[in-house]
DNA sequence: TATCCGTGGTG
DNA sequence: TCACCAAGGAT
């Protein structure tokens, strides 16, 4: 915001706004599984799952995850393989790697009790400014701002703020603003109400201003400018990567799988053999490449389909094959032959799940 | 600061 | 159909 926070708040009725907003939230909020109790661990899990992920997508994952890891200790003691499997298909897998590490640290350093200290909690892996404010306010009623995309959209309209919300520095300014208007007697409902309003009423496209509980406080509505806000510049176009992948089975029906590196895209997930780093020209070159790289003898191959998968910043184009191979012994932990039953216990990226479906 | 990091829903 | 999007964080 070009102006300072004091100027923005001129003539703004803070207490009336808090009341209108919270009254609406108490009455109209959705019945979500993580709102049934105030267990800091469950609030934390929900907030991590909800990062860049829709509520409807998260709900079934949340139920399964809490059923499998009901307490912080249970998650801390779980194996990486189980934890990653529970996250399979949710995306942004560094979230669960960081959450698992963070929970272990809480078990060790804080006796398994999620710290209510801003400094301590925010120092944990995967816990940034938003998650800090969300967990501390919702679970512990501490008046910290929890500024996400919803909050920036809602407040940019209410205060007619034209700063680019795609820029990192903008979030800090919104945090200053929220610090001034947050309801100290009910920071939990206040923060959740701002996000709920963004999700249900103050939506990105065609917001339902006629239903808005804080319409009378909204400067964008008064100006008829809600459609122009928030200001958000768009990112660069994703790059395209083409390669081939193959589902290899031996005579017994075992399948060769490979674990991806522990950092980068789809870290620690499993996949089928591919020539991602050495795209091949034809079938013979592909067979040769796979044979050498994976140390297998391939008898025959057959194409089973082409797949396109769009990530945030890259698009994969995969030609998928199936083939028979002689199951030579693999001596690295990141590659193994597994039975089809065992296959189900390994976490795969969605695009490789689709390739597996085409194989079956 | 800009880029990397997934997936599925939607107008 | 496809550009945009959804309760961000790490580097």
Short mmCIF file of C-alpha atoms (C1' of nucleotides) in Angstrom, two decimals:
data_model
loop_
_atom_site.label_atom_id
_atom_site.label_comp_id
_atom_site.label_asym_id
_atom_site.label_seq_id
_atom_site.Cartn_x
_atom_site.Cartn_y
_atom_site.Cartn_z
CA UNK A 1 0.00 0.00 0.00
CA UNK A 2 1.32 3.34 -0.97
CA UNK A 3 -0.25 4.93 2.08
CA UNK A 4 0.68 3.91 5.60
CA UNK A 5 -1.64 1.82 7.73
CA UNK A 6 -2.84 4.81 9.77
CA UNK A 7 -4.14 6.57 6.67
CA UNK A 8 -5.85 3.42 5.45
CA UNK A 9 -7.70 3.13 8.75
CA UNK A 10 -9.00 6.71 8.68
CA UNK A 11 -12.79 6.74 9.07
CA UNK A 12 -12.84 2.91 9.33
CA UNK A 13 -15.08 1.52 12.06
CA UNK A 14 -12.93 -1.27 13.42
CA UNK A 15 -15.19 -2.55 16.19
CA UNK A 16 -18.26 -2.49 13.99
CA UNK A 17 -16.37 -4.36 11.30
CA UNK A 18 -15.18 -6.99 13.78
CA UNK A 19 -18.72 -7.49 15.04
CA UNK A 20 -20.31 -7.71 11.58
CA UNK A 21 -17.66 -10.15 10.39
CA UNK A 22 -17.60 -12.45 13.41
CA UNK A 23 -21.38 -12.45 13.79
CA UNK A 24 -21.68 -13.65 10.21
CA UNK A 25 -18.99 -16.29 10.70
CA UNK A 26 -20.54 -17.74 13.85
CA UNK A 27 -23.83 -18.09 11.99
CA UNK A 28 -22.72 -19.14 8.51
CA UNK A 29 -19.43 -21.01 8.84
CA UNK A 30 -19.08 -24.39 7.16
CA UNK A 31 -19.03 -27.54 9.24
CA UNK A 32 -15.44 -28.68 8.62
CA UNK A 33 -13.74 -31.65 10.30
CA UNK A 34 -10.88 -29.59 11.76
CA UNK A 35 -13.37 -27.24 13.41
CA UNK A 36 -14.79 -29.93 15.72
CA UNK A 37 -12.11 -29.48 18.38
CA UNK A 38 -9.16 -27.23 19.22
CA UNK A 39 -6.39 -29.82 19.18
CA UNK A 40 -3.31 -27.81 18.08
CA UNK A 41 -1.93 -30.86 16.26
CA UNK A 42 -5.07 -31.31 14.17
CA UNK A 43 -5.34 -27.59 13.48
CA UNK A 44 -1.71 -27.69 12.35
CA UNK A 45 -2.23 -30.68 10.07
CA UNK A 46 -5.28 -29.03 8.50
CA UNK A 47 -3.43 -25.78 7.88
CA UNK A 48 -0.55 -27.55 6.17
CA UNK A 49 -2.94 -29.56 3.99
CA UNK A 50 -4.87 -26.41 3.09
CA UNK A 51 -1.79 -24.63 1.75
CA UNK A 52 -2.58 -23.95 -1.92
CA UNK A 53 -5.18 -26.73 -1.76
CA UNK A 54 -8.98 -26.58 -1.88
CA UNK A 55 -11.12 -27.48 1.13
CA UNK A 56 -13.05 -30.15 -0.80
CA UNK A 57 -9.79 -31.84 -1.77
CA UNK A 58 -8.41 -31.74 1.77
CA UNK A 59 -11.42 -33.15 3.66
CA UNK A 60 -11.02 -36.84 2.75
CA UNK A 61 -7.23 -36.65 3.20
CA UNK A 62 -7.69 -35.06 6.62
CA UNK A 63 -10.02 -37.83 7.81
CA UNK A 64 -7.67 -40.58 6.60
CA UNK A 65 -4.57 -38.86 7.96
CA UNK A 66 -6.01 -38.27 11.44
CA UNK A 67 -7.37 -41.79 11.55
CA UNK A 68 -3.92 -43.14 10.78
CA UNK A 69 -1.95 -40.60 12.87
CA UNK A 70 -4.41 -39.49 15.59
CA UNK A 71 -1.82 -37.71 17.72
CA UNK A 72 1.39 -35.77 17.28
CA UNK A 73 3.30 -38.65 18.85
CA UNK A 74 1.76 -41.12 16.43
CA UNK A 75 2.92 -39.06 13.46
CA UNK A 76 6.35 -38.47 14.97
CA UNK A 77 6.88 -42.19 15.42
CA UNK A 78 5.59 -43.21 11.99
CA UNK A 79 7.82 -44.36 9.13
CA UNK A 80 8.47 -41.98 6.24
CA UNK A 81 7.00 -44.47 3.81
CA UNK A 82 3.61 -44.58 5.59
CA UNK A 83 3.48 -40.83 5.99
CA UNK A 84 4.27 -40.16 2.34
CA UNK A 85 1.67 -42.72 1.28
CA UNK A 86 -0.96 -40.85 3.31
CA UNK A 87 -0.05 -37.70 1.37
CA UNK A 88 -0.08 -39.40 -2.04
CA UNK A 89 -2.02 -37.31 -4.54
CA UNK A 90 -2.17 -34.16 -2.40
CA UNK A 91 0.81 -32.51 -4.08
CA UNK A 92 3.53 -30.20 -2.77
CA UNK A 93 5.19 -33.13 -1.05
CA UNK A 94 7.78 -31.04 0.78
CA UNK A 95 4.86 -30.10 3.03
CA UNK A 96 4.63 -33.56 4.55
CA UNK A 97 8.39 -34.05 4.69
CA UNK A 98 8.67 -30.79 6.64
CA UNK A 99 5.64 -31.53 8.82
CA UNK A 100 7.04 -34.94 9.73
CA UNK A 101 10.39 -33.41 10.69
CA UNK A 102 8.70 -30.60 12.61
CA UNK A 103 6.52 -32.98 14.59
CA UNK A 104 9.57 -35.02 15.55
CA UNK A 105 11.24 -31.84 16.78
CA UNK A 106 8.18 -30.94 18.86
CA UNK A 107 8.20 -34.42 20.40
CA UNK A 108 11.88 -34.12 21.29
CA UNK A 109 12.18 -30.50 22.37
CA UNK A 110 8.71 -29.65 23.65
CA UNK A 111 7.58 -32.99 25.08
CA UNK A 112 5.11 -33.44 22.23
CA UNK A 113 3.25 -30.21 23.00
CA UNK A 114 2.88 -27.77 20.10
CA UNK A 115 4.59 -24.56 21.31
CA UNK A 116 2.33 -21.52 21.74
CA UNK A 117 5.34 -19.25 21.36
CA UNK A 118 5.53 -17.43 18.03
CA UNK A 119 9.32 -17.67 17.93
CA UNK A 120 9.40 -21.37 18.78
CA UNK A 121 6.55 -22.46 16.52
CA UNK A 122 7.59 -20.43 13.49
CA UNK A 123 11.11 -21.85 13.65
CA UNK A 124 9.79 -25.34 12.83
CA UNK A 125 10.20 -26.73 9.32
CA UNK A 126 7.43 -25.84 6.91
CA UNK A 127 5.93 -23.29 9.30
CA UNK A 128 5.89 -19.86 7.70
CA UNK A 129 4.16 -16.58 8.62
CA UNK A 130 0.69 -17.74 7.60
CA UNK A 131 0.77 -21.11 9.38
CA UNK A 132 2.21 -19.47 12.48
CA UNK A 133 -0.63 -16.98 12.70
CA UNK A 134 -3.28 -19.54 11.82
CA UNK A 135 -2.28 -22.16 14.39
CA UNK A 136 -1.52 -19.70 17.20
CA UNK A 137 -4.78 -17.81 16.73
CA UNK A 138 -7.09 -20.76 16.06
CA UNK A 139 -5.64 -23.22 18.57
CA UNK A 140 -4.38 -20.85 21.26
CA UNK A 141 -6.44 -17.64 20.79
CA UNK A 142 -3.31 -15.56 20.30
CA UNK A 143 -3.95 -12.37 18.27
CA UNK A 144 -1.52 -12.96 15.40
CA UNK A 145 -2.38 -12.15 11.78
CA UNK A 146 -2.89 -15.10 9.41
CA UNK A 147 -2.61 -13.58 5.96
CA UNK A 148 -3.30 -15.91 3.05
CA UNK A 149 -4.63 -15.29 -0.44
CA UNK A 150 -8.20 -14.96 0.84
CA UNK A 151 -7.26 -12.32 3.37
CA UNK A 152 -5.31 -10.28 0.85
CA UNK A 153 -8.21 -10.43 -1.61
CA UNK A 154 -10.83 -9.49 0.98
CA UNK A 155 -8.83 -6.66 2.52
CA UNK A 156 -7.63 -5.29 -0.81
CA UNK A 157 -11.29 -4.79 -1.65
CA UNK A 158 -12.45 -3.50 1.71
CA UNK A 159 -9.64 -0.92 1.88
CA UNK A 160 -9.19 -0.48 -1.88
CA UNK A 161 -5.55 -1.48 -1.79
CA UNK A 162 -3.93 -1.79 -5.22
CA UNK A 163 -0.56 -3.32 -4.29
CA UNK A 164 0.38 -6.42 -6.30
CA UNK A 165 -0.46 -9.42 -4.12
CA UNK A 166 1.87 -11.61 -6.19
CA UNK A 167 4.82 -9.79 -4.62
CA UNK A 168 6.19 -11.14 -1.37
CA UNK A 169 6.57 -7.76 0.26
CA UNK A 170 2.84 -7.07 -0.03
CA UNK A 171 1.93 -9.78 2.47
CA UNK A 172 3.87 -8.02 5.25
CA UNK A 173 1.89 -4.86 4.72
CA UNK A 174 -1.37 -6.79 5.01
CA UNK A 175 -0.05 -8.34 8.22
CA UNK A 176 0.47 -4.86 9.64
CA UNK A 177 -3.07 -3.99 8.68
CA UNK A 178 -4.55 -7.14 10.23
CA UNK A 179 -2.58 -6.48 13.42
CA UNK A 180 -4.49 -3.20 13.70
CA UNK A 181 -7.96 -4.59 13.08
CA UNK A 182 -7.83 -8.11 14.56
CA UNK A 183 -10.34 -8.78 17.36
CA UNK A 184 -8.20 -9.32 20.45
CA UNK A 185 -11.10 -10.92 22.29
CA UNK A 186 -11.62 -13.48 19.51
CA UNK A 187 -8.66 -13.72 17.12
CA UNK A 188 -9.58 -17.30 16.19
CA UNK A 189 -12.99 -16.46 14.75
CA UNK A 190 -11.72 -13.18 13.32
CA UNK A 191 -8.95 -14.80 11.25
CA UNK A 192 -11.13 -17.70 10.17
CA UNK A 193 -13.96 -15.33 9.29
CA UNK A 194 -11.75 -13.32 6.93
CA UNK A 195 -10.75 -16.53 5.13
CA UNK A 196 -14.29 -17.94 5.16
CA UNK A 197 -15.58 -14.69 3.69
CA UNK A 198 -13.02 -14.96 0.92
CA UNK A 199 -14.00 -18.56 0.23
CA UNK A 200 -17.80 -18.12 0.30
CA UNK A 201 -18.65 -14.49 -0.52
CA UNK A 202 -15.66 -12.40 -1.54
CA UNK A 203 -14.59 -14.83 -4.26
CA UNK A 204 -11.98 -14.07 -6.93
CA UNK A 205 -14.54 -13.84 -9.74
CA UNK A 206 -18.00 -12.31 -9.43
CA UNK A 207 -18.09 -11.89 -5.63
CA UNK A 208 -21.52 -12.03 -3.96
CA UNK A 209 -21.44 -8.49 -2.61
CA UNK A 210 -25.23 -8.47 -2.16
CA UNK A 211 -24.78 -11.17 0.50
CA UNK A 212 -21.71 -9.68 2.13
CA UNK A 213 -21.93 -9.05 5.88
CA UNK A 214 -19.33 -6.29 5.68
CA UNK A 215 -20.58 -4.63 2.52
CA UNK A 216 -21.07 -1.32 4.34
CA UNK A 217 -17.35 -1.30 5.22
CA UNK A 218 -16.13 -2.06 1.70
CA UNK A 219 -14.53 0.77 -0.26
CA UNK A 220 -14.22 -1.26 -3.46
CA UNK A 221 -17.96 -1.99 -3.39
CA UNK A 222 -18.71 1.66 -2.79
CA UNK A 223 -16.70 2.49 -5.88
CA UNK A 224 -18.04 -0.43 -7.93
CA UNK A 225 -14.43 -1.60 -8.23
CA UNK A 226 -14.57 -5.05 -6.59
CA UNK A 227 -13.98 -6.70 -9.97
CA UNK A 228 -10.65 -4.92 -10.40
CA UNK A 229 -9.24 -6.13 -7.12
CA UNK A 230 -6.98 -7.60 -6.00
CA UNK A 231 -4.20 -6.56 -8.37
CA UNK A 232 -2.16 -9.66 -9.20
CA UNK A 233 0.50 -9.98 -11.89
CA UNK A 234 0.77 -13.33 -13.59
CA UNK A 235 3.78 -15.63 -13.49
CA UNK A 236 5.83 -16.87 -16.38
CA UNK A 237 4.73 -19.68 -18.67
CA UNK A 238 5.73 -23.23 -17.68
CA UNK A 239 8.42 -25.04 -19.67
CA UNK A 240 7.73 -28.30 -21.48
CA UNK A 241 9.65 -31.55 -20.92
CA UNK A 242 9.20 -34.72 -23.00
CA UNK A 243 10.41 -38.22 -22.10
CA UNK A 244 9.47 -41.89 -22.12
CA UNK A 245 8.62 -44.22 -19.25
CA UNK A 246 8.12 -47.98 -19.09
CA UNK A 247 6.33 -50.45 -16.84
CA UNK A 248 8.65 -53.45 -16.77
CA UNK A 249 7.43 -56.83 -15.52
CA UNK A 250 9.48 -60.00 -15.04
CA UNK A 251 8.21 -63.54 -15.59
CA UNK A 252 6.71 -63.70 -12.08
CA UNK A 253 4.83 -60.45 -12.65
CA UNK A 254 7.00 -58.30 -10.40
CA UNK A 255 7.36 -54.64 -11.38
CA UNK A 256 10.51 -52.52 -11.41
CA UNK A 257 10.14 -49.24 -9.54
CA UNK A 258 12.52 -46.44 -8.65
CA UNK A 259 12.58 -43.84 -5.88
CA UNK A 260 13.00 -40.22 -6.96
CA UNK A 261 15.72 -38.03 -5.38
CA UNK A 262 15.08 -36.61 -1.90
CA UNK A 263 14.82 -33.05 -3.19
CA UNK A 264 13.23 -31.29 -6.11
CA UNK A 265 10.09 -32.18 -8.02
CA UNK A 266 8.07 -35.07 -6.51
CA UNK A 267 10.89 -35.75 -4.06
CA UNK A 268 10.96 -39.21 -2.46
CA UNK A 269 8.04 -40.49 -4.51
CA UNK A 270 8.33 -43.63 -6.63
CA UNK A 271 8.13 -43.97 -10.38
CA UNK A 272 8.66 -46.38 -13.26
CA UNK A 273 11.92 -46.48 -15.24
CA UNK A 274 12.27 -43.56 -17.64
CA UNK A 275 14.75 -41.62 -19.75
CA UNK A 276 13.84 -38.20 -18.33
CA UNK A 277 17.41 -36.95 -18.38
CA UNK A 278 18.28 -38.44 -21.78
CA UNK A 279 15.25 -38.18 -24.06
CA UNK A 280 15.48 -40.87 -26.75
CA UNK A 281 14.64 -40.65 -30.44
CA UNK A 282 13.10 -44.05 -31.18
CA UNK A 283 12.07 -47.35 -29.60
CA UNK A 284 15.45 -49.02 -30.07
CA UNK A 285 17.32 -46.11 -28.53
CA UNK A 286 14.83 -46.11 -25.68
CA UNK A 287 15.27 -49.84 -25.00
CA UNK A 288 19.03 -49.42 -25.07
CA UNK A 289 18.94 -46.45 -22.72
CA UNK A 290 16.66 -48.16 -20.19
CA UNK A 291 18.64 -51.41 -20.38
CA UNK A 292 21.89 -49.64 -19.59
CA UNK A 293 20.57 -47.28 -16.98
CA UNK A 294 18.63 -49.88 -15.03
CA UNK A 295 20.72 -52.95 -15.77
CA UNK A 296 17.92 -55.06 -17.19
CA UNK A 297 17.41 -57.21 -20.25
CA UNK A 298 14.28 -56.14 -22.09
CA UNK A 299 12.57 -58.69 -24.34
CA UNK A 300 9.78 -56.67 -25.92
CA UNK A 301 8.08 -53.33 -25.55
CA UNK A 302 4.70 -51.96 -26.51
CA UNK A 303 3.38 -48.43 -26.24
CA UNK A 304 0.42 -48.09 -23.89
CA UNK A 305 -0.38 -44.41 -24.29
CA UNK A 306 0.75 -40.81 -24.14
CA UNK A 307 0.27 -38.67 -21.10
CA UNK A 308 0.48 -34.97 -20.38
CA UNK A 309 0.78 -33.70 -16.85
CA UNK A 310 0.73 -30.03 -15.89
CA UNK A 311 2.64 -28.92 -12.81
CA UNK A 312 2.91 -25.36 -11.50
CA UNK A 313 6.00 -24.50 -13.49
CA UNK A 314 6.56 -27.40 -15.91
CA UNK A 315 4.55 -29.61 -18.24
CA UNK A 316 5.47 -33.25 -18.72
CA UNK A 317 4.81 -35.07 -21.98
CA UNK A 318 5.29 -38.81 -21.46
CA UNK A 319 5.21 -41.66 -23.94
CA UNK A 320 4.41 -44.69 -21.82
CA UNK A 321 5.41 -48.27 -22.64
CA UNK A 322 5.09 -51.69 -21.12
CA UNK A 323 7.64 -54.45 -21.50
CA UNK A 324 8.87 -57.85 -20.41
CA UNK A 325 12.24 -57.98 -18.76
CA UNK A 326 14.52 -60.42 -17.05
CA UNK A 327 14.43 -59.41 -13.41
CA UNK A 328 18.09 -59.08 -12.62
CA UNK A 329 18.99 -58.39 -9.00
CA UNK A 330 18.99 -54.72 -8.13
CA UNK A 331 21.55 -53.69 -5.52
CA UNK A 332 20.55 -50.11 -4.77
CA UNK A 333 17.85 -49.20 -2.22
CA UNK A 334 16.28 -46.72 -4.64
CA UNK A 335 15.39 -49.41 -7.17
CA UNK A 336 13.49 -52.62 -6.56
CA UNK A 337 11.27 -55.30 -8.03
CA UNK A 338 7.97 -55.50 -6.19
CA UNK A 339 4.83 -57.56 -6.47
CA UNK A 340 1.64 -55.81 -7.50
CA UNK A 341 0.36 -56.13 -3.93
CA UNK A 342 3.51 -54.45 -2.61
CA UNK A 343 3.23 -51.74 -5.23
CA UNK A 344 0.15 -50.37 -3.48
CA UNK A 345 2.17 -49.42 -0.40
CA UNK A 346 4.49 -47.06 -2.29
CA UNK A 347 3.58 -43.43 -2.98
CA UNK A 348 3.44 -42.52 -6.67
CA UNK A 349 2.85 -39.19 -8.41
CA UNK A 350 -0.57 -38.94 -10.03
CA UNK A 351 0.78 -39.13 -13.56
CA UNK A 352 2.50 -42.46 -12.81
CA UNK A 353 -0.73 -43.73 -11.27
CA UNK A 354 -2.38 -42.98 -14.60
CA UNK A 355 0.36 -44.85 -16.45
CA UNK A 356 -0.17 -47.80 -14.13
CA UNK A 357 -3.90 -47.77 -14.87
CA UNK A 358 -3.13 -47.84 -18.59
CA UNK A 359 -0.83 -50.81 -18.01
CA UNK A 360 -3.37 -52.86 -16.07
"C1'" DT B 1 12.96 -11.12 -5.14
"C1'" DA B 2 11.71 -14.59 -8.31
"C1'" DT B 3 11.44 -19.24 -8.87
"C1'" DC B 4 10.53 -23.82 -7.50
"C1'" DC B 5 7.17 -26.96 -5.70
"C1'" DG B 6 1.23 -30.59 -7.36
"C1'" DT B 7 -3.20 -31.31 -8.12
"C1'" DG B 8 -7.95 -30.93 -9.42
"C1'" DG B 9 -11.87 -27.75 -9.89
"C1'" DT B 10 -14.00 -24.10 -12.68
"C1'" DG B 11 -15.88 -20.28 -15.71
"C1'" DT C 1 -10.92 -25.66 -23.95
"C1'" DC C 2 -7.77 -23.51 -20.98
"C1'" DA C 3 -6.19 -19.79 -18.03
"C1'" DC C 4 -6.80 -19.17 -13.61
"C1'" DC C 5 -7.00 -20.57 -9.34
"C1'" DA C 6 -6.66 -22.68 -3.57
"C1'" DA C 7 -6.14 -21.58 3.97
"C1'" DG C 8 2.22 -20.97 1.40
"C1'" DG C 9 7.07 -22.09 2.31
"C1'" DA C 10 11.92 -22.70 1.03
"C1'" DT C 11 15.65 -21.01 -1.32
#
